[in-house]
mmCIF file of C-alpha atoms and ligand atoms in Angstrom:
data_model
loop_
_atom_site.group_PDB
_atom_site.id
_atom_site.type_symbol
_atom_site.label_atom_id
_atom_site.label_comp_id
_atom_site.label_asym_id
_atom_site.label_seq_id
_atom_site.Cartn_x
_atom_site.Cartn_y
_atom_site.Cartn_z
ATOM 1 C CA MET A 311 12.808 -26.260 41.453
ATOM 2 C CA PRO A 312 12.154 -30.240 41.020
ATOM 3 C CA ALA A 313 15.072 -31.090 37.759
ATOM 4 C CA PRO A 314 12.957 -31.701 34.949
ATOM 5 C CA LEU A 315 13.445 -35.486 32.416
ATOM 6 C CA LEU A 316 13.824 -34.527 29.061
ATOM 7 C CA ILE A 317 13.538 -37.160 26.049
ATOM 8 C CA SER A 318 14.876 -36.166 22.613
ATOM 9 C CA GLY A 319 13.608 -37.363 19.478
ATOM 10 C CA THR A 320 16.353 -37.092 16.341
ATOM 11 C CA ALA A 321 15.486 -33.770 14.980
ATOM 12 C CA ASN A 322 17.696 -32.255 16.546
ATOM 13 C CA PRO A 323 19.773 -34.034 19.547
ATOM 14 C CA PRO A 324 22.533 -31.236 20.037
ATOM 15 C CA LEU A 325 19.638 -28.912 20.531
ATOM 16 C CA ALA A 326 18.237 -31.329 23.540
ATOM 17 C CA GLU A 327 21.669 -31.759 24.824
ATOM 18 C CA ALA A 328 22.172 -28.168 24.864
ATOM 19 C CA ILE A 329 19.049 -27.601 26.326
ATOM 20 C CA ALA A 330 19.576 -30.188 29.221
ATOM 21 C CA ARG A 331 22.982 -28.427 30.163
ATOM 22 C CA ARG A 332 21.415 -24.816 30.798
ATOM 23 C CA LEU A 333 18.405 -26.632 33.111
ATOM 24 C CA GLY A 334 21.016 -29.011 34.949
ATOM 25 C CA ALA A 335 18.519 -31.744 33.681
ATOM 26 C CA ARG A 336 19.350 -35.228 32.167
ATOM 27 C CA LEU A 337 18.109 -37.045 28.949
ATOM 28 C CA ALA A 338 16.576 -40.081 29.409
ATOM 29 C CA ALA A 339 17.460 -43.012 27.160
ATOM 30 C CA CYS A 340 15.692 -43.579 24.606
ATOM 31 C CA VAL A 341 16.274 -45.902 22.048
ATOM 32 C CA LEU A 342 14.339 -44.900 17.771
ATOM 33 C CA ASP A 343 15.085 -47.961 15.826
ATOM 34 C CA ARG A 344 13.878 -48.561 12.516
ATOM 35 C CA PHE A 345 11.576 -52.055 11.850
ATOM 36 C CA PRO A 346 12.479 -54.045 8.609
ATOM 37 C CA ASP A 347 9.732 -52.406 6.335
ATOM 38 C CA GLY A 348 10.930 -49.135 8.015
ATOM 39 C CA GLU A 349 8.442 -48.604 10.950
ATOM 40 C CA ILE A 350 9.715 -46.297 13.769
ATOM 41 C CA GLN A 351 11.025 -49.021 16.861
ATOM 42 C CA LEU A 352 10.909 -46.341 19.962
ATOM 43 C CA GLU A 353 11.802 -48.193 23.694
ATOM 44 C CA LEU A 354 12.159 -45.665 26.998
ATOM 45 C CA GLN A 355 15.151 -46.912 28.272
ATOM 46 C CA GLU A 356 14.027 -45.955 31.750
ATOM 47 C CA GLU A 357 11.387 -45.667 34.649
ATOM 48 C CA VAL A 358 9.113 -42.508 33.829
ATOM 49 C CA ARG A 359 6.327 -43.301 36.063
ATOM 50 C CA GLY A 360 5.501 -39.924 38.304
ATOM 51 C CA ALA A 361 8.351 -37.673 35.901
ATOM 52 C CA ASP A 362 7.291 -34.154 34.599
ATOM 53 C CA LEU A 363 8.571 -34.925 31.137
ATOM 54 C CA TYR A 364 9.545 -32.845 28.349
ATOM 55 C CA LEU A 365 10.058 -33.927 24.889
ATOM 56 C CA VAL A 366 12.128 -32.495 22.916
ATOM 57 C CA GLN A 367 11.610 -32.972 19.201
ATOM 58 C CA SER A 368 11.155 -30.266 16.033
ATOM 59 C CA THR A 369 8.181 -31.764 13.729
ATOM 60 C CA ARG A 370 10.055 -30.776 10.307
ATOM 61 C CA PRO A 371 9.573 -32.932 7.482
ATOM 62 C CA PRO A 372 9.933 -35.763 6.766
ATOM 63 C CA ALA A 373 6.832 -36.474 8.468
ATOM 64 C CA GLU A 374 8.592 -39.255 10.792
ATOM 65 C CA HIS A 375 9.888 -36.537 13.044
ATOM 66 C CA LEU A 376 5.969 -35.501 14.223
ATOM 67 C CA LEU A 377 5.216 -39.928 14.451
ATOM 68 C CA GLU A 378 8.633 -39.859 16.675
ATOM 69 C CA LEU A 379 6.718 -37.100 18.879
ATOM 70 C CA MET A 380 3.850 -39.070 18.883
ATOM 71 C CA LEU A 381 4.959 -42.418 19.521
ATOM 72 C CA LEU A 382 7.585 -40.564 22.880
ATOM 73 C CA ALA A 383 4.037 -39.200 23.916
ATOM 74 C CA ASP A 384 2.317 -42.282 23.643
ATOM 75 C CA ALA A 385 5.133 -44.722 25.472
ATOM 76 C CA CYS A 386 5.465 -41.251 28.041
ATOM 77 C CA ARG A 387 1.550 -41.372 28.813
ATOM 78 C CA ARG A 388 1.459 -45.808 28.811
ATOM 79 C CA SER A 389 4.414 -45.277 31.608
ATOM 80 C CA GLY A 390 2.860 -43.283 33.832
ATOM 81 C CA ALA A 391 4.639 -39.770 33.282
ATOM 82 C CA ARG A 392 3.204 -37.248 35.598
ATOM 83 C CA ARG A 393 2.806 -34.439 33.038
ATOM 84 C CA ILE A 394 4.156 -34.356 29.678
ATOM 85 C CA THR A 395 5.575 -30.916 27.503
ATOM 86 C CA ALA A 396 6.280 -31.412 23.706
ATOM 87 C CA VAL A 397 9.005 -28.710 23.291
ATOM 88 C CA VAL A 398 8.520 -28.283 19.016
ATOM 89 C CA PRO A 399 11.375 -25.217 18.320
ATOM 90 C CA TYR A 400 10.066 -25.436 15.321
ATOM 91 C CA PHE A 401 5.963 -26.161 14.625
ATOM 92 C CA ALA A 402 5.960 -27.504 10.726
ATOM 93 C CA TYR A 403 2.751 -27.673 9.169
ATOM 94 C CA ALA A 404 1.671 -24.481 10.983
ATOM 95 C CA ARG A 405 1.640 -22.422 7.267
ATOM 96 C CA GLN A 406 -1.965 -24.335 6.794
ATOM 97 C CA ASP A 407 -3.986 -22.410 9.097
ATOM 98 C CA ARG A 408 -6.061 -21.186 7.335
ATOM 99 C CA ARG A 409 -8.105 -22.373 4.519
ATOM 100 C CA VAL A 410 -8.209 -20.109 1.147
ATOM 101 C CA SER A 411 -10.012 -22.201 -1.424
ATOM 102 C CA GLY A 412 -11.624 -23.906 1.105
ATOM 103 C CA ARG A 413 -10.925 -27.915 -0.935
ATOM 104 C CA GLU A 414 -7.469 -27.639 1.825
ATOM 105 C CA PRO A 415 -6.463 -29.114 5.310
ATOM 106 C CA LEU A 416 -6.536 -27.469 8.325
ATOM 107 C CA GLY A 417 -2.960 -29.068 8.332
ATOM 108 C CA ALA A 418 -2.060 -27.059 11.708
ATOM 109 C CA ARG A 419 -5.194 -28.442 13.684
ATOM 110 C CA VAL A 420 -4.576 -31.885 11.968
ATOM 111 C CA VAL A 421 -0.796 -31.485 13.503
ATOM 112 C CA ALA A 422 -2.089 -30.254 17.036
ATOM 113 C CA ASP A 423 -5.144 -32.500 17.294
ATOM 114 C CA ALA A 424 -2.762 -35.394 16.517
ATOM 115 C CA LEU A 425 -0.422 -34.509 19.616
ATOM 116 C CA ALA A 426 -2.438 -33.945 21.826
ATOM 117 C CA GLY A 427 -4.356 -37.270 21.313
ATOM 118 C CA SER A 428 -1.002 -38.688 21.383
ATOM 119 C CA GLY A 429 -0.678 -37.870 25.366
ATOM 120 C CA VAL A 430 0.405 -34.102 24.906
ATOM 121 C CA GLU A 431 -0.161 -32.091 27.235
ATOM 122 C CA ARG A 432 0.849 -28.983 26.921
ATOM 123 C CA LEU A 433 3.172 -27.415 23.905
ATOM 124 C CA ILE A 434 6.561 -25.080 24.106
ATOM 125 C CA THR A 435 6.789 -24.159 20.936
ATOM 126 C CA LEU A 436 8.528 -21.110 19.112
ATOM 127 C CA ASP A 437 8.246 -18.450 16.446
ATOM 128 C CA LEU A 438 5.108 -19.827 15.285
ATOM 129 C CA HIS A 439 4.711 -19.146 10.938
ATOM 130 C CA SER A 440 1.194 -17.134 13.060
ATOM 131 C CA PRO A 441 0.079 -16.347 16.238
ATOM 132 C CA THR A 442 -3.625 -17.580 15.185
ATOM 133 C CA VAL A 443 -1.640 -21.357 15.221
ATOM 134 C CA GLU A 444 -2.693 -20.885 18.500
ATOM 135 C CA GLY A 445 -5.972 -20.994 18.539
ATOM 136 C CA CYS A 446 -5.465 -24.454 16.667
ATOM 137 C CA PHE A 447 -5.063 -26.118 20.496
ATOM 138 C CA HIS A 448 -7.003 -27.002 23.216
ATOM 139 C CA LEU A 449 -3.832 -27.210 25.090
ATOM 140 C CA PRO A 450 -2.037 -24.998 27.081
ATOM 141 C CA VAL A 451 0.988 -23.262 24.750
ATOM 142 C CA GLU A 452 3.557 -21.308 25.843
ATOM 143 C CA HIS A 453 4.699 -19.008 22.703
ATOM 144 C CA VAL A 454 8.284 -18.407 23.143
ATOM 145 C CA SER A 455 10.965 -16.419 20.661
ATOM 146 C CA ALA A 456 14.398 -15.858 19.086
ATOM 147 C CA VAL A 457 13.459 -12.613 17.933
ATOM 148 C CA ARG A 458 15.094 -10.649 20.331
ATOM 149 C CA ALA A 459 17.903 -13.144 20.643
ATOM 150 C CA LEU A 460 18.843 -12.995 16.750
ATOM 151 C CA ALA A 461 17.957 -8.745 16.637
ATOM 152 C CA ALA A 462 21.208 -8.862 19.391
ATOM 153 C CA ARG A 463 23.290 -10.944 17.243
ATOM 154 C CA VAL A 464 22.337 -8.575 14.563
ATOM 155 C CA ARG A 465 23.218 -5.457 16.063
ATOM 156 C CA GLU A 466 26.517 -7.500 17.094
ATOM 157 C CA LEU A 467 27.276 -7.866 13.866
ATOM 158 C CA GLY A 468 27.214 -4.296 11.810
ATOM 159 C CA ARG A 469 24.273 -2.870 12.389
ATOM 160 C CA PRO A 470 21.852 -2.445 9.079
ATOM 161 C CA THR A 471 19.851 0.666 8.582
ATOM 162 C CA VAL A 472 16.211 -0.555 8.015
ATOM 163 C CA VAL A 473 14.202 -3.392 8.818
ATOM 164 C CA VAL A 474 12.700 -5.104 5.679
ATOM 165 C CA SER A 475 9.720 -7.667 5.680
ATOM 166 C CA PRO A 476 9.862 -9.419 2.758
ATOM 167 C CA ASP A 477 5.851 -9.627 2.078
ATOM 168 C CA LEU A 478 3.014 -8.407 3.740
ATOM 169 C CA GLY A 479 1.967 -11.262 6.503
ATOM 170 C CA ALA A 480 5.614 -10.216 7.555
ATOM 171 C CA VAL A 481 4.987 -6.926 8.854
ATOM 172 C CA LYS A 482 4.267 -7.366 12.470
ATOM 173 C CA LEU A 483 7.677 -9.410 12.540
ATOM 174 C CA ALA A 484 9.535 -6.683 11.199
ATOM 175 C CA GLU A 485 8.023 -4.321 13.312
ATOM 176 C CA ARG A 486 9.628 -6.480 16.195
ATOM 177 C CA TYR A 487 12.850 -5.973 15.196
ATOM 178 C CA ALA A 488 12.598 -2.751 14.228
ATOM 179 C CA ARG A 489 11.666 -2.254 17.427
ATOM 180 C CA GLU A 490 14.793 -4.133 19.305
ATOM 181 C CA LEU A 491 16.795 -2.176 16.217
ATOM 182 C CA ASP A 492 15.866 1.268 16.574
ATOM 183 C CA LEU A 493 14.959 1.518 12.709
ATOM 184 C CA PRO A 494 13.010 2.470 10.154
ATOM 185 C CA VAL A 495 10.421 -0.610 7.756
ATOM 186 C CA ALA A 496 9.618 -0.744 4.605
ATOM 187 C CA VAL A 497 7.737 -3.570 2.895
ATOM 188 C CA VAL A 498 7.986 -5.489 -0.016
ATOM 189 C CA HIS A 499 4.863 -6.757 -2.032
ATOM 190 C CA LYS A 500 5.111 -10.471 -2.337
ATOM 191 C CA GLN A 501 3.017 -12.013 -4.792
ATOM 192 C CA ARG A 502 3.085 -16.333 -4.286
ATOM 193 C CA LEU A 503 3.481 -18.074 -8.005
ATOM 194 C CA SER A 504 4.106 -21.809 -6.495
ATOM 195 C CA GLY A 505 5.274 -23.586 -3.614
ATOM 196 C CA SER A 506 8.934 -21.750 -4.793
ATOM 197 C CA GLU A 507 7.935 -19.654 -6.987
ATOM 198 C CA VAL A 508 7.577 -15.714 -5.922
ATOM 199 C CA ALA A 509 7.139 -12.464 -7.571
ATOM 200 C CA THR A 510 7.285 -8.882 -6.325
ATOM 201 C CA ARG A 511 5.227 -5.813 -7.382
ATOM 202 C CA GLY A 512 6.730 -3.459 -5.460
ATOM 203 C CA VAL A 513 8.502 -2.246 -2.314
ATOM 204 C CA VAL A 514 7.179 0.701 0.586
ATOM 205 C CA GLY A 515 8.987 2.558 2.052
ATOM 206 C CA GLU A 516 12.710 4.530 1.756
ATOM 207 C CA VAL A 517 15.308 1.771 1.036
ATOM 208 C CA LYS A 518 17.848 3.995 -2.002
ATOM 209 C CA GLY A 519 20.994 4.690 -0.549
ATOM 210 C CA HIS A 520 20.274 1.841 3.352
ATOM 211 C CA PHE A 521 21.375 -1.770 4.242
ATOM 212 C CA PRO A 522 18.689 -3.330 4.827
ATOM 213 C CA LEU A 523 17.746 -6.227 6.648
ATOM 214 C CA VAL A 524 15.157 -8.427 5.012
ATOM 215 C CA VAL A 525 13.016 -10.686 8.083
ATOM 216 C CA ASP A 526 10.867 -13.635 8.251
ATOM 217 C CA ASP A 527 10.130 -16.416 10.286
ATOM 218 C CA MET A 528 11.512 -18.592 7.924
ATOM 219 C CA VAL A 529 13.581 -19.442 4.979
ATOM 220 C CA SER A 530 12.582 -22.756 3.111
ATOM 221 C CA THR A 531 13.191 -22.671 -0.091
ATOM 222 C CA ALA A 532 14.767 -18.330 -0.049
ATOM 223 C CA GLY A 533 12.438 -17.713 -2.961
ATOM 224 C CA THR A 534 11.069 -14.960 -0.933
ATOM 225 C CA VAL A 535 14.069 -13.627 0.511
ATOM 226 C CA ALA A 536 15.359 -13.703 -2.765
ATOM 227 C CA ALA A 537 13.078 -12.076 -4.404
ATOM 228 C CA ALA A 538 12.595 -9.558 -2.021
ATOM 229 C CA VAL A 539 16.448 -8.477 -1.931
ATOM 230 C CA GLU A 540 16.193 -7.855 -6.132
ATOM 231 C CA ALA A 541 12.734 -5.756 -5.599
ATOM 232 C CA LEU A 542 15.514 -3.987 -3.414
ATOM 233 C CA LEU A 543 18.553 -3.509 -5.734
ATOM 234 C CA GLU A 544 16.362 -2.692 -8.125
ATOM 235 C CA HIS A 545 15.015 -0.078 -5.758
ATOM 236 C CA GLY A 546 18.661 0.823 -4.899
ATOM 237 C CA CYS A 547 19.436 -0.269 -1.745
ATOM 238 C CA LEU A 548 23.525 -0.814 -1.279
ATOM 239 C CA PRO A 549 24.548 -4.554 -2.646
ATOM 240 C CA GLU A 550 25.375 -5.914 0.716
ATOM 241 C CA LEU A 551 22.294 -7.225 3.013
ATOM 242 C CA MET A 552 21.866 -9.090 6.141
ATOM 243 C CA VAL A 553 18.847 -12.030 6.067
ATOM 244 C CA CYS A 554 17.379 -12.880 9.931
ATOM 245 C CA ALA A 555 14.930 -15.549 10.340
ATOM 246 C CA SER A 556 13.937 -18.170 13.023
ATOM 247 C CA HIS A 557 13.983 -21.090 11.029
ATOM 248 C CA GLY A 558 16.660 -21.757 8.420
ATOM 249 C CA LEU A 559 15.018 -24.988 6.768
ATOM 250 C CA PHE A 560 17.267 -24.347 4.046
ATOM 251 C CA VAL A 561 15.559 -27.070 1.207
ATOM 252 C CA GLY A 562 15.365 -26.850 -2.424
ATOM 253 C CA GLN A 563 17.502 -24.458 -4.225
ATOM 254 C CA ALA A 564 17.773 -22.263 -1.244
ATOM 255 C CA VAL A 565 21.624 -22.858 -0.812
ATOM 256 C CA GLU A 566 22.192 -21.571 -4.416
ATOM 257 C CA ARG A 567 19.467 -18.983 -4.645
ATOM 258 C CA LEU A 568 21.406 -17.576 -1.264
ATOM 259 C CA ARG A 569 24.652 -17.763 -2.193
ATOM 260 C CA ALA A 570 24.197 -15.969 -5.652
ATOM 261 C CA LEU A 571 22.794 -12.550 -3.725
ATOM 262 C CA PRO A 572 24.503 -9.596 -2.164
ATOM 263 C CA LEU A 573 24.569 -11.154 1.258
ATOM 264 C CA ARG A 574 26.829 -9.826 4.504
ATOM 265 C CA ARG A 575 24.965 -12.647 6.729
ATOM 266 C CA VAL A 576 22.341 -15.151 7.176
ATOM 267 C CA VAL A 577 21.168 -14.565 11.112
ATOM 268 C CA THR A 578 19.188 -17.729 12.016
ATOM 269 C CA THR A 579 18.859 -20.224 14.720
ATOM 270 C CA ASP A 580 18.915 -24.334 15.249
ATOM 271 C CA SER A 581 15.274 -24.627 15.672
ATOM 272 C CA VAL A 582 16.112 -27.376 13.177
ATOM 273 C CA PRO A 583 19.735 -28.315 12.384
ATOM 274 C CA PRO A 584 21.883 -25.541 11.053
ATOM 275 C CA ALA A 585 23.332 -25.712 7.664
ATOM 276 C CA LEU A 586 26.850 -25.243 7.959
ATOM 277 C CA GLY A 587 29.645 -25.778 5.455
ATOM 278 C CA VAL A 588 27.414 -25.129 2.380
ATOM 279 C CA GLY A 589 29.094 -21.572 1.709
ATOM 280 C CA LEU A 590 26.886 -19.797 3.400
ATOM 281 C CA PRO A 591 27.645 -17.145 5.884
ATOM 282 C CA LEU A 592 25.804 -18.170 8.320
ATOM 283 C CA GLU A 593 25.527 -16.770 12.194
ATOM 284 C CA VAL A 594 23.992 -19.966 14.561
ATOM 285 C CA VAL A 595 22.412 -18.266 17.446
ATOM 286 C CA SER A 596 21.589 -21.214 20.135
ATOM 287 C CA VAL A 597 17.411 -21.405 21.139
ATOM 288 C CA ALA A 598 18.485 -23.301 24.095
ATOM 289 C CA PRO A 599 18.488 -20.371 26.551
ATOM 290 C CA VAL A 600 15.102 -18.611 25.260
ATOM 291 C CA LEU A 601 13.549 -22.702 25.747
ATOM 292 C CA ALA A 602 15.327 -23.812 28.758
ATOM 293 C CA ASP A 603 14.037 -20.485 30.619
ATOM 294 C CA ALA A 604 10.481 -21.876 28.914
ATOM 295 C CA ILE A 605 10.664 -25.220 31.276
ATOM 296 C CA SER A 606 11.601 -23.626 33.932
ATOM 297 C CA ARG A 607 8.933 -21.631 34.490
ATOM 298 C CA LEU A 608 6.918 -24.449 34.206
ATOM 299 C CA VAL A 609 8.855 -27.280 35.901
ATOM 300 C CA GLU A 610 6.685 -28.412 39.000
HETATM 301 C C1 LIG B 1301 4.976 -17.294 4.569
HETATM 302 O O1 LIG B 1301 4.556 -16.586 4.289
HETATM 303 C C2 LIG B 1301 6.592 -17.920 5.661
HETATM 304 O O2 LIG B 1301 6.685 -16.409 6.515
HETATM 305 C C3 LIG B 1301 7.737 -17.550 4.284
HETATM 306 O O3 LIG B 1301 7.730 -16.178 3.773
HETATM 307 C C4 LIG B 1301 8.481 -18.841 3.860
HETATM 308 O O4 LIG B 1301 7.094 -19.829 3.614
HETATM 309 C C5 LIG B 1301 8.949 -18.301 3.089
HETATM 310 O O5 LIG B 1301 9.361 -19.800 2.085
HETATM 311 P P1 LIG B 1301 10.373 -19.662 0.718
HETATM 312 O O6 LIG B 1301 12.116 -18.963 1.855
HETATM 313 O O7 LIG B 1301 10.193 -20.786 0.734
HETATM 314 O O8 LIG B 1301 9.914 -18.730 0.153
#
């Protein structure tokens, strides 16, 4: 296999380095700076003509990360790269994958078109909010998952006795964890009140006397997880829960909310820089192996 060439954006350089190490590949040098007014200034430091390039960048907010990826892709295209693949461990705007009121944008589609327009020819991404987001792309998408690796770490840490979906949208994900761990599934009925506030309306399934594992694709403000844990405690689960999510964004009140809950472990990945040193019982599983494997399958 010819060695692929990787370039890292600034969203999570340690992950890009870990992927490159696993592949025995090089990270091409690129200077990322700012013009005095704040615009991103970027320059490749070496020849990429003819290269099979992999641009590693999560598009987590601020939107600068997305813009950086687009500028990188354009620089590579104009410098004669043979093929440009974006490796996006966390693909933001994926929750805007449908219009509910009819007056909102289809954010996932906007981002997909912007990436394609800037020169990205293929996408490798991990645990999209919903598999339907793939339909927003005209370019080929390699959609990989951290669920198996996360479930394996949960198993090592001590086996919970029921997998809980904190809302109806995560039921299929909970079923995947349940298959990996050979456990039953319960579901919390969630109602979203605002971007950061949720309420629960009940729990379907047996949770009394159980050790729950609450799973989701992401933890953002932790409103969903906090509401689910409260509902589970009200329904008699044991006060020793675990939370597992592919993308640990931990924004807003997330850390305070999670610290106030009786959580034994919060298991997540390094798809975005992990929230270490903030007093959470965090376990981080690296997604470098699964992303490196995806790259090695595509290298030409
Ligand atoms: C929602 O559909 C997602 O799967 C997550 O449940 C949600 O985005 C988590 O957000 P938060 O942590 O702010 O409740």
